[in-house]
Coordinates of C-alpha atoms in Angstrom, one line a residue:
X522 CA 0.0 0.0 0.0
X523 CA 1.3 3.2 -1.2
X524 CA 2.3 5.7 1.6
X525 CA 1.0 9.6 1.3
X526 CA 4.3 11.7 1.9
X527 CA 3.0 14.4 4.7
X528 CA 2.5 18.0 3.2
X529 CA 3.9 21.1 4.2
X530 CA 1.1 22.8 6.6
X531 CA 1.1 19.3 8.2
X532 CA 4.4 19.2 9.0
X533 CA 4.4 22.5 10.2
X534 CA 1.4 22.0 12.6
X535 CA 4.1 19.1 13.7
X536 CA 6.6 21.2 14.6
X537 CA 4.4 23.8 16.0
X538 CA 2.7 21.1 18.6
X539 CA 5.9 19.9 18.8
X540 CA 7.6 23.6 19.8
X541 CA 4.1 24.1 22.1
X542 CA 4.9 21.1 24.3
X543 CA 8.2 21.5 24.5
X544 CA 7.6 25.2 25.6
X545 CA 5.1 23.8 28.4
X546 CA 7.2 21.2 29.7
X547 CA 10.1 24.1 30.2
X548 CA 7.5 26.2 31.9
X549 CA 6.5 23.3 34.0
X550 CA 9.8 22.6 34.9
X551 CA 10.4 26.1 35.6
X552 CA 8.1 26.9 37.6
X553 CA 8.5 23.8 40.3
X554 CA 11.8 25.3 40.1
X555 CA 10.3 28.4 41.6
X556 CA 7.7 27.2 43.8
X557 CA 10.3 25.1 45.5
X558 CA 13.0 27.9 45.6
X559 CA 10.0 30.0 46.8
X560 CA 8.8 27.0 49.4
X561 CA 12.5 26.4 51.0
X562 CA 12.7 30.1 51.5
X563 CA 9.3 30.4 53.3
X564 CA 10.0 27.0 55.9
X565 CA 13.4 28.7 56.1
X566 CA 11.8 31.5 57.3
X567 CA 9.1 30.1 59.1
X568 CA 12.3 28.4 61.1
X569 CA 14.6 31.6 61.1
X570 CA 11.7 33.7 62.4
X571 CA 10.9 31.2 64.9
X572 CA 14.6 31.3 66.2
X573 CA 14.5 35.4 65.8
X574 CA 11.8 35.2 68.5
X575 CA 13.5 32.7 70.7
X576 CA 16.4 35.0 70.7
X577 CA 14.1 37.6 71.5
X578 CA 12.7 35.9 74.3
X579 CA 16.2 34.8 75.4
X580 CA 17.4 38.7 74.9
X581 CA 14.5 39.7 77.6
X582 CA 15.5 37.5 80.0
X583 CA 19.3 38.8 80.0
X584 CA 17.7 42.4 80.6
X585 CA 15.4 41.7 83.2
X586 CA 18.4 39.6 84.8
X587 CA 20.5 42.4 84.4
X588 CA 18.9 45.0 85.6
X589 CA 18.0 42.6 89.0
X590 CA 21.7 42.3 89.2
X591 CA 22.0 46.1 89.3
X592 CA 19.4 46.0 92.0
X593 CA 21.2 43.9 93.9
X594 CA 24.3 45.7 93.9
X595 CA 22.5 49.2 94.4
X596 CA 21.2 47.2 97.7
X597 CA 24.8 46.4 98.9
X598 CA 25.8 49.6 98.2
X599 CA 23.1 51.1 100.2
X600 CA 23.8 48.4 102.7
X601 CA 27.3 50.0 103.0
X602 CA 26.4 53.3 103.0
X603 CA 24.1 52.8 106.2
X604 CA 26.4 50.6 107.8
X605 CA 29.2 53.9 107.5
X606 CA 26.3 56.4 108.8
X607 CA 25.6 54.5 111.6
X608 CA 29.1 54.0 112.5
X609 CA 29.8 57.7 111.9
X610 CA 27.1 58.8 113.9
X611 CA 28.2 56.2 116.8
X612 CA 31.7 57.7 116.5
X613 CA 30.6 61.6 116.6
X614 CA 27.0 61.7 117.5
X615 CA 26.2 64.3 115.0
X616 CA 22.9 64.3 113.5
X617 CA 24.1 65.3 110.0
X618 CA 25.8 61.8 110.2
X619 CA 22.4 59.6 110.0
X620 CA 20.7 61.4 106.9
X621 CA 22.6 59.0 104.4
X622 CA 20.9 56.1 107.2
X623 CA 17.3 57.4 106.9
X624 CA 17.4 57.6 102.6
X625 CA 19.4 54.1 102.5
X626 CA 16.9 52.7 104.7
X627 CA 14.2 53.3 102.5
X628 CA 15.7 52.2 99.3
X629 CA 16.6 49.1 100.6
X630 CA 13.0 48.1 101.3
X631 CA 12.0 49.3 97.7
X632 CA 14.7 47.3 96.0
X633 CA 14.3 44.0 97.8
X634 CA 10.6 44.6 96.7
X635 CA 12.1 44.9 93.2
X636 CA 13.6 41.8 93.0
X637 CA 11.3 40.0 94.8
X638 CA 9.0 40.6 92.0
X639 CA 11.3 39.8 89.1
X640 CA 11.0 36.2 90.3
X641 CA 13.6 34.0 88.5
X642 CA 15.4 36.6 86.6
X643 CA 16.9 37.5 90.0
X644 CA 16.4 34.5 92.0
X645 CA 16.2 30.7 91.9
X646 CA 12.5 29.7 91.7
X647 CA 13.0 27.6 95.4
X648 CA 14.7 31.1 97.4
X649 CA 13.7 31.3 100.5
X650 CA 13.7 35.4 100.1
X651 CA 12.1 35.5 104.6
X652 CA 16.3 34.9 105.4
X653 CA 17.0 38.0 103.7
X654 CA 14.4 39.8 104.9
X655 CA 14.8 39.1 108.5
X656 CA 18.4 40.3 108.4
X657 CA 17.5 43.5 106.7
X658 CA 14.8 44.0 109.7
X659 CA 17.7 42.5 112.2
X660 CA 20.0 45.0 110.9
X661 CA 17.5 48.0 110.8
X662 CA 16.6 47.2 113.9
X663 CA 20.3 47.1 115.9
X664 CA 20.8 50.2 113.9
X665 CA 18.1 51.9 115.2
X666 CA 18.8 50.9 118.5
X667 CA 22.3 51.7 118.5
X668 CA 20.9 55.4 117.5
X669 CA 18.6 55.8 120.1
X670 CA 21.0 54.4 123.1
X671 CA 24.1 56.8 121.5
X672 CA 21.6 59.7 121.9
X673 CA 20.6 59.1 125.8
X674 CA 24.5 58.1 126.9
X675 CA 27.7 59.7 126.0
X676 CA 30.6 58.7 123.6
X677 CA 31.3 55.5 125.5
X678 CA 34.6 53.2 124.1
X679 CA 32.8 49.9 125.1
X680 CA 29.3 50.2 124.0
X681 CA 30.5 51.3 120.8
X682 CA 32.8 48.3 120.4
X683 CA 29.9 46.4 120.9
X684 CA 27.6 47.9 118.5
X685 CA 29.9 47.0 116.0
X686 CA 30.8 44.2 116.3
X687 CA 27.4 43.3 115.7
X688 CA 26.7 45.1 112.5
X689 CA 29.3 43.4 111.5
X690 CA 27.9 40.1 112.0
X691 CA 24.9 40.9 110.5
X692 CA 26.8 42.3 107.3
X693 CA 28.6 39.4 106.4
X694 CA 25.0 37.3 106.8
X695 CA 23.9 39.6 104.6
X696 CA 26.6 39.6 102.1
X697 CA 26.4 35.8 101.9
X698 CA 22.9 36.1 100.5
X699 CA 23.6 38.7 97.9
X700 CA 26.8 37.0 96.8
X701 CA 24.1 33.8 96.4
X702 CA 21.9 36.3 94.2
X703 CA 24.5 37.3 92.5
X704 CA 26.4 34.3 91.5
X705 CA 23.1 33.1 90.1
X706 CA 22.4 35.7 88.5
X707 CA 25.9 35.7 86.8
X708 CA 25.0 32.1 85.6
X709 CA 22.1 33.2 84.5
X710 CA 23.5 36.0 82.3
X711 CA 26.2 33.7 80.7
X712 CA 23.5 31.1 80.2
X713 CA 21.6 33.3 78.1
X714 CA 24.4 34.7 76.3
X715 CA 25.4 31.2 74.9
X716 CA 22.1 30.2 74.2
X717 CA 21.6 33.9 71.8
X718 CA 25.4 32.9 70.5
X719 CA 23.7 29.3 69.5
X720 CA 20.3 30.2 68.0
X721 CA 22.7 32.9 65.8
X722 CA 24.6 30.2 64.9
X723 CA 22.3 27.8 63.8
X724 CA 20.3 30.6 61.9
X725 CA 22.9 31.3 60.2
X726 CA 24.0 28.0 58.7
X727 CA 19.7 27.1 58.0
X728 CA 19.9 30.5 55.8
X729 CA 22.9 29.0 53.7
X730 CA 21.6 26.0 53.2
X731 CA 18.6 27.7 52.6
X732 CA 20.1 30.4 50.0
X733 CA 22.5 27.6 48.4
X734 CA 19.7 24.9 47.6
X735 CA 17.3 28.2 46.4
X736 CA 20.6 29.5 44.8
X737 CA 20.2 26.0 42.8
X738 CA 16.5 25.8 42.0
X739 CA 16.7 29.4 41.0
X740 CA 19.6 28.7 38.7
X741 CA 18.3 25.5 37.1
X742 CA 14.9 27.6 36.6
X743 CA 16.3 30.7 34.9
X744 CA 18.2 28.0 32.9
X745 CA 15.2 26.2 31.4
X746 CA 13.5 30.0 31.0
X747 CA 16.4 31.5 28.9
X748 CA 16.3 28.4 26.6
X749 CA 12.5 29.0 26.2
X750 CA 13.5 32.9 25.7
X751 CA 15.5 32.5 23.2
X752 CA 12.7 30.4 20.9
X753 CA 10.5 32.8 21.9
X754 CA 12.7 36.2 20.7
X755 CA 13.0 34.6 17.3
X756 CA 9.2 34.2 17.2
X757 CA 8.7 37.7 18.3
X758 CA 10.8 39.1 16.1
X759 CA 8.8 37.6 13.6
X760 CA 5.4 38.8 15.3
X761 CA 7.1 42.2 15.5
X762 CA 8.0 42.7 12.2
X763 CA 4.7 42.0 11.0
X764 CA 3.0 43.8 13.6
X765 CA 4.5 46.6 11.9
X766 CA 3.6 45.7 8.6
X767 CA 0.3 45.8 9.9
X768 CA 0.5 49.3 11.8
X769 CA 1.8 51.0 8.8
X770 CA -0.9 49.8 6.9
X771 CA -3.2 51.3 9.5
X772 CA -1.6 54.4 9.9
X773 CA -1.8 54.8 6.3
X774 CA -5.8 53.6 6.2
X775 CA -6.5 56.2 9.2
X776 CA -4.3 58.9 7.2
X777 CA -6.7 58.3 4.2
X778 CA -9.9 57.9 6.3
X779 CA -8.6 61.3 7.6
X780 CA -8.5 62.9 4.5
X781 CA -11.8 61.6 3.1
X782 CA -12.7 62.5 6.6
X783 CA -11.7 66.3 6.0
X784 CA -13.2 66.3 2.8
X785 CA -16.7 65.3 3.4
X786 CA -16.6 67.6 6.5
X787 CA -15.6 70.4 3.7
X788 CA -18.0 69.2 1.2
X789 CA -20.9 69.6 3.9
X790 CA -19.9 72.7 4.6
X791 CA -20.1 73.6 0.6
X792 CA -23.1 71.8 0.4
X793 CA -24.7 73.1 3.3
X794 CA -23.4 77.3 2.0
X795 CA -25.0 76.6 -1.4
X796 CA -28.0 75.2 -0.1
X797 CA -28.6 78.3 1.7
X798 CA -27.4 80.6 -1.1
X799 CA -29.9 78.9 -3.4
X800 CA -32.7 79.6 -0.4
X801 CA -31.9 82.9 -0.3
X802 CA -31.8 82.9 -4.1
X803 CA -35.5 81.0 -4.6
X804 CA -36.6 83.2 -1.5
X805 CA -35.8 86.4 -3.5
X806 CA -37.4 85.0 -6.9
X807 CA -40.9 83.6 -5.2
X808 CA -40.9 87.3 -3.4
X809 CA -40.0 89.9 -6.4
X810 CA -41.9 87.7 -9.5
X811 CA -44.9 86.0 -7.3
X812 CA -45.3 89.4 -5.5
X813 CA -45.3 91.2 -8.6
X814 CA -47.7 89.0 -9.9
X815 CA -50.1 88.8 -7.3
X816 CA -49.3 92.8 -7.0
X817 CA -50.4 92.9 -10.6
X818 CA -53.6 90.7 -10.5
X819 CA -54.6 93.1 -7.2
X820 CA -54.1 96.0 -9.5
X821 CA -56.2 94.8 -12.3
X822 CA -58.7 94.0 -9.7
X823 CA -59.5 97.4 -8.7
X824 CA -59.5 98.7 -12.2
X825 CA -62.4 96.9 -13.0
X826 CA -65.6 99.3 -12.6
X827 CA -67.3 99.2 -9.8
X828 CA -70.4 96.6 -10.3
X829 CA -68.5 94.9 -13.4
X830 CA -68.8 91.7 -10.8
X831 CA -70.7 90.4 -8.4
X832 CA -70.0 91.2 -4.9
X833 CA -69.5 87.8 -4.3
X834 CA -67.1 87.4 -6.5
X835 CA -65.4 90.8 -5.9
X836 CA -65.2 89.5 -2.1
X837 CA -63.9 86.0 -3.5
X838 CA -61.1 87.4 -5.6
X839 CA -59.7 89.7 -2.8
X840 CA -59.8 87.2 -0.2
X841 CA -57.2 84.9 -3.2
X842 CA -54.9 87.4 -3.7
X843 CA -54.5 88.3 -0.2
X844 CA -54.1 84.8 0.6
X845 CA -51.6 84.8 -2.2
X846 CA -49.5 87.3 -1.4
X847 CA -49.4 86.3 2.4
X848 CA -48.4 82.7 1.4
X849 CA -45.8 83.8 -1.2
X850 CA -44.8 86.4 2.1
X851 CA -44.7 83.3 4.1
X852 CA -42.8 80.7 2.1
X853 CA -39.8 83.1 1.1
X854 CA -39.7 83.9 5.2
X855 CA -39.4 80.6 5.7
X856 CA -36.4 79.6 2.6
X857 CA -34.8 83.0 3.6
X858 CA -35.6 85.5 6.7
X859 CA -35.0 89.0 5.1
X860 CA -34.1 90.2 8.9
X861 CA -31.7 87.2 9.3
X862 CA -29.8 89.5 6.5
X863 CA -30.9 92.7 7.2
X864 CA -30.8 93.1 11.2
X865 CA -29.2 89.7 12.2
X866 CA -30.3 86.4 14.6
X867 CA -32.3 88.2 17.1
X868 CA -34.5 90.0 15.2
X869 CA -34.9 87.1 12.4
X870 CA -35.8 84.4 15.4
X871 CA -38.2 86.9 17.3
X872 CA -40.0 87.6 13.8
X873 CA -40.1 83.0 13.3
X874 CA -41.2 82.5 16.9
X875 CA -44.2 85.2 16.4
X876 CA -45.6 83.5 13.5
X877 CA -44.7 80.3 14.1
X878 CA -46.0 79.5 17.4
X879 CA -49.3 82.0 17.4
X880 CA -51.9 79.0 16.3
X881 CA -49.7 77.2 19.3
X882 CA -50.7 79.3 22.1
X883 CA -47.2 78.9 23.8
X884 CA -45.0 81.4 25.5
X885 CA -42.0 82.7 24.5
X886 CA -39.6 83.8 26.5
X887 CA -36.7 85.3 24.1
X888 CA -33.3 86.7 25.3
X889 CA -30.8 86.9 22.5
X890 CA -27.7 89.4 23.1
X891 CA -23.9 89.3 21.7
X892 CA -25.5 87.8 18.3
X893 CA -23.7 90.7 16.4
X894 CA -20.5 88.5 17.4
X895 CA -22.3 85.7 14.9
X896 CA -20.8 85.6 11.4
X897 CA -23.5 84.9 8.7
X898 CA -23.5 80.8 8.4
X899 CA -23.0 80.6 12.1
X900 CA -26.7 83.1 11.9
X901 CA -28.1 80.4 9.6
X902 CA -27.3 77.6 11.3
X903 CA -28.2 78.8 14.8
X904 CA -31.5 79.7 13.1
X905 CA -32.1 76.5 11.6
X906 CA -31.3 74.6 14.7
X907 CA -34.3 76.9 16.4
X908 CA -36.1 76.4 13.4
X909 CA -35.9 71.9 14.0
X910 CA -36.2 72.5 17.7
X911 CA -39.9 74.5 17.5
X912 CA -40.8 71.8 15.2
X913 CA -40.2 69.2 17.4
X914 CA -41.2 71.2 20.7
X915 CA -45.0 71.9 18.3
X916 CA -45.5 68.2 17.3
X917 CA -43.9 66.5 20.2
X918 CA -43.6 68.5 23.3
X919 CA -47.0 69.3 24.7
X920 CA -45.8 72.3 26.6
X921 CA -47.2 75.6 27.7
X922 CA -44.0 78.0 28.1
X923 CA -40.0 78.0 25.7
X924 CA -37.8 79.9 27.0
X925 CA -35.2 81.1 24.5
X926 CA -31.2 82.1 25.4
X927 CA -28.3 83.4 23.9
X928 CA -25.6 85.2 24.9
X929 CA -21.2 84.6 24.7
X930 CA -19.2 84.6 27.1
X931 CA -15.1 85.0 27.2
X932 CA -14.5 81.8 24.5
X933 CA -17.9 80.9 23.2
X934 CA -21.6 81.3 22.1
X935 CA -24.2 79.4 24.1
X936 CA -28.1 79.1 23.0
X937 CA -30.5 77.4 24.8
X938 CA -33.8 76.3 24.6
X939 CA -35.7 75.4 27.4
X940 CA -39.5 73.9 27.5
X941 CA -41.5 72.5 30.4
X942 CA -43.6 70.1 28.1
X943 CA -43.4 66.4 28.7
X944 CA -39.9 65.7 28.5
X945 CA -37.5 64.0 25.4
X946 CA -37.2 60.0 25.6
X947 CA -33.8 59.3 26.7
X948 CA -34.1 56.1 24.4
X949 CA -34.8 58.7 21.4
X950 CA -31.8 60.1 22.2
X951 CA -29.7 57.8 21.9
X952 CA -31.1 56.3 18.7
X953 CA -31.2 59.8 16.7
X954 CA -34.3 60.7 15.5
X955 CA -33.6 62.5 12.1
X956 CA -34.6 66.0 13.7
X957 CA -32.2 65.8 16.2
X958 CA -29.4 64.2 14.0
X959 CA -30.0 67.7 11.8
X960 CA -29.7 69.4 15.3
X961 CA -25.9 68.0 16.0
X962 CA -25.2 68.0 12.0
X963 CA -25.6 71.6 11.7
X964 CA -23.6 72.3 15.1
X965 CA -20.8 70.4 14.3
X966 CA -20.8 72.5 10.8
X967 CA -19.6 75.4 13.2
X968 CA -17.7 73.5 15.4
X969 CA -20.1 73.7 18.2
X970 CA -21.6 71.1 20.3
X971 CA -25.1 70.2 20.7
X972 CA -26.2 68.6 23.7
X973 CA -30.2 67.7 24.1
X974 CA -31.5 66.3 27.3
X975 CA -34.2 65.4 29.6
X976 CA -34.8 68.2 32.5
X977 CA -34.6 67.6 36.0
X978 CA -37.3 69.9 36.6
X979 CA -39.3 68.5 33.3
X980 CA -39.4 68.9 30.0
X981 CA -36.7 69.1 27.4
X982 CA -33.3 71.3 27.1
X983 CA -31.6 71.4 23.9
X984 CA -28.2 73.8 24.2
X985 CA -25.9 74.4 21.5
X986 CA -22.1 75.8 22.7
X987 CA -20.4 77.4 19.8
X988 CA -16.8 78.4 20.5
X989 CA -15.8 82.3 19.5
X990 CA -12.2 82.8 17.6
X991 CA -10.6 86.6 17.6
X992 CA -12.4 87.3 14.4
X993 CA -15.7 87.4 17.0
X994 CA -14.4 88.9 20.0
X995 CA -13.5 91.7 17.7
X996 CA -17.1 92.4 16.4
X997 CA -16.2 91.9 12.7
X998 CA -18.7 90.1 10.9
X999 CA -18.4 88.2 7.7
X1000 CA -20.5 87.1 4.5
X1001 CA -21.8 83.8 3.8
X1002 CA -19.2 82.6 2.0
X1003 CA -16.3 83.5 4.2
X1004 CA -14.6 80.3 5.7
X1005 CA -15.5 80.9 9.1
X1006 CA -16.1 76.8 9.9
X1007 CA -13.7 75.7 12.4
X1008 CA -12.4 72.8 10.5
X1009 CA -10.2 71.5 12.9
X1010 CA -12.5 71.2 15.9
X1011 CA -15.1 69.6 13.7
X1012 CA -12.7 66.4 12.7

């Protein structure tokens, strides 16, 4: 049976899943490398932290048995110091003499209660601390005997003797028992110190064998990860050059969609100034030649002798060509307002409202100012935009009042139209109905924005924000075919 050699995309899809399961099995390997690098380091310091706090623990105990040592020294001192004020005061009977006695006297009481209370860091658990206590009251007690007896008799040679020699008994009992305290306390100090020196020591030598087997995982994991790198560089090279095959193809789409961008925007704006000329243009023609005409037909009318027609008729044909002539009045207001021209937005949207909402019965409230900053095709399209919005505030709206805005401030011109009818769907919005779609075509003709929206207080808000260049703010105005279009804030 004859054998079918493998083809090309086959045997690459072999080496790929080939190349793929090599690549896994490095990353596997790599990272049990890690996680047992990262494992050994966190027993190691799981064991290093809990020699850290025996040391602690260990470092505490030297202190507390340090400072009971200095206790116990500051109490033989004291010890000392009473035992020379007494004998001082025996020897001279000066008063002066016993005030090291009483302030000795009194700190000895507080620092046996010191280290009486730090327990095994000054003492043996098993002390028998009453001994010690009943030769510091012995010893207070022959002292303050002594004192009284030296202050009732004179300087006598044998009672002094005698006095002595007693505190000096009782001195060495007491020195025993400190020299007891402090030899343990000694012990206990160099106990401590060789236990901190050993838990060093042994944390020491678990962090290098620690660092050298994490040393090794580490090493054999960056191995297996550089061999996978380098595959992977070649690959990405590859991905890299033609990921920038690909960008400049982009780059030069978006450059193109850029430039048909511009030019639609510019043939809008052409399209848009010659639709307007042409309006003005038809709007002119319907009112010179229909005028005329109806002028003409009115004319005839009253030439004709009186009782030529019935009155009927008469009545009949003045009633047309008054209808005429206010319909031929009304459509070339509507292509063209002659005040939109003639005396500018203001006066061109004052005459619109008051003819187009009087069969509405709705208020107007009308506040135009700064429109002589307006340049002609930012007029028109400010009036058209009122134009769509009555329209829609008329057939949609149901509401009573429209208050009307517009004024500039230091960068911009801002008109707003405010109604408290029932409000826009915010669903209507957001899928454009072709009204407000004309609204935001014709703002972004002169790069202004046009946000509509639902009021808080009800009914509907559309606002249009036009911003103002130098050629505004320094009251020139221009004709309608000036390029007064801000091209660059409308792409």
């Amino acid at each position: 049976m004859q054998k079918i050699a493998p083809s090309a995309s086959d045997l690459v899809g072999d080496n790929r899943a080939k190349r793929t399961k090599r690549d896994r099995r490095n990353t596997q390997i790599s990272a049990a490398a890690l996680l047992g690098a990262v494992f050994l380091g966190v027993f190691t310091e799981y064991f290093s932290q809990n020699d850290i706090d025996e040391v602690l623990h260990m470092a505490e105990q030297r202190k507390q048995t340090l400072e009971a040592r200095y206790v116990t020294e500051k109490l033989l001192a004291e010890i000392k110091d009473e035992q020379s004020s007494v004998r001082e005061f025996l020897r001279t009977g000066s008063e002066e003499d016993l005030l090291p006695f009483e302030a000795a006297r009194l700190e000895q009481n507080h620092d046996i209660g010191v280290l009486k209370n730090a327990g095994v860091a000054s003492a043996p658990a098993n002390y028998q601390w009453q001994a010690l206590d009943e030769l510091s009251q012995q010893r207070q007690s022959m002292s303050t005997q002594a004192i009284a007896e030296r202050r009732t008799k004179s300087s006598n040679a044998g009672f002094i003797q005698t006095a002595l020699e007693g505190d000096k008994e009782n001195l060495k009992k007491i020195q025993t028992e400190i020299a007891s305290l402090e030899t343990y306390q000694l012990a206990q100090v160099a106990m401590f110190n060789k236990r901190i020196i050993e838990l060093h020591l042994e944390t020491v030598r678990k962090e290098w064998v620690s660092s050298l087997f994490s040393g090794f995982l580490i090493f054999g994991a960056g191995i297996a990860l550089i061999t996978q790198r380098l595959r992977r560089l070649r690959l990405e090279q590859i991905v890299f050059d033609h990921n920038l095959f690909l960008e400049q193809r982009v780059a030069e789409r978006t450059r193109a969609l850029a430039v048909a961008r511009d030019q639609i925007q510019r043939f809008a704006q052409e399209l848009n100034r010659n639709i307007e000329i042409e309006r003005k243009r038809i709007s002119r023609e319907v009112h010179d030649q229909l005028g005329q005409v109806f002028t003409a037909l009115k004319l005839i009318l009253h030439s004709i002798a009186p009782g030529s027609l019935e009155r009927e008729q008469q009545d009949a044909l003045d009633e047309a060509l008054r209808t005429g002539i206010e319909t031929t009045r009304r459509i070339a207001a509507e292509l063209r307002p002659p005040l939109l021209d003639d005396l500018g937005f203001a006066a061109a949207t004052n005459q619109y409202l008051t003819n187009f909402l009087r069969a509405s019965k709705i208020q107007v409230e009308l506040d135009i100012q700064d429109d002589h900053l307006l340049s002609s095709a930012e007029a028109v399209q400010l009036f058209r935009i009122l134009q769509e919005a009555s329209t829609n505030l008329v057939k949609h709206a149901q509401a009573s009042t429209v208050s009307i805005h517009g004024a500039a401030n230091a960068t911009s011109y801002i008109l707003t139209i405010d109604d408290n009818g029932v409000g826009i769907d915010n669903a209507k919005i957001r899928q454009g109905s072709l009204g407000l779609i004309n609204i935001f075509e014709r703002a972004s003709l002169i790069a202004g924005n046009a946000v509509v929206s639902r009021r808080s207080a009800g009914g509907t808000r559309v606002q249009i924000e036009m911003p103002l260049t130098k050629r505004h703010m320094s009251g020139a105005n221009t004709s309608e075919g000036d390029v007064v279009l801000a091209d660059n804030h409308a792409k």
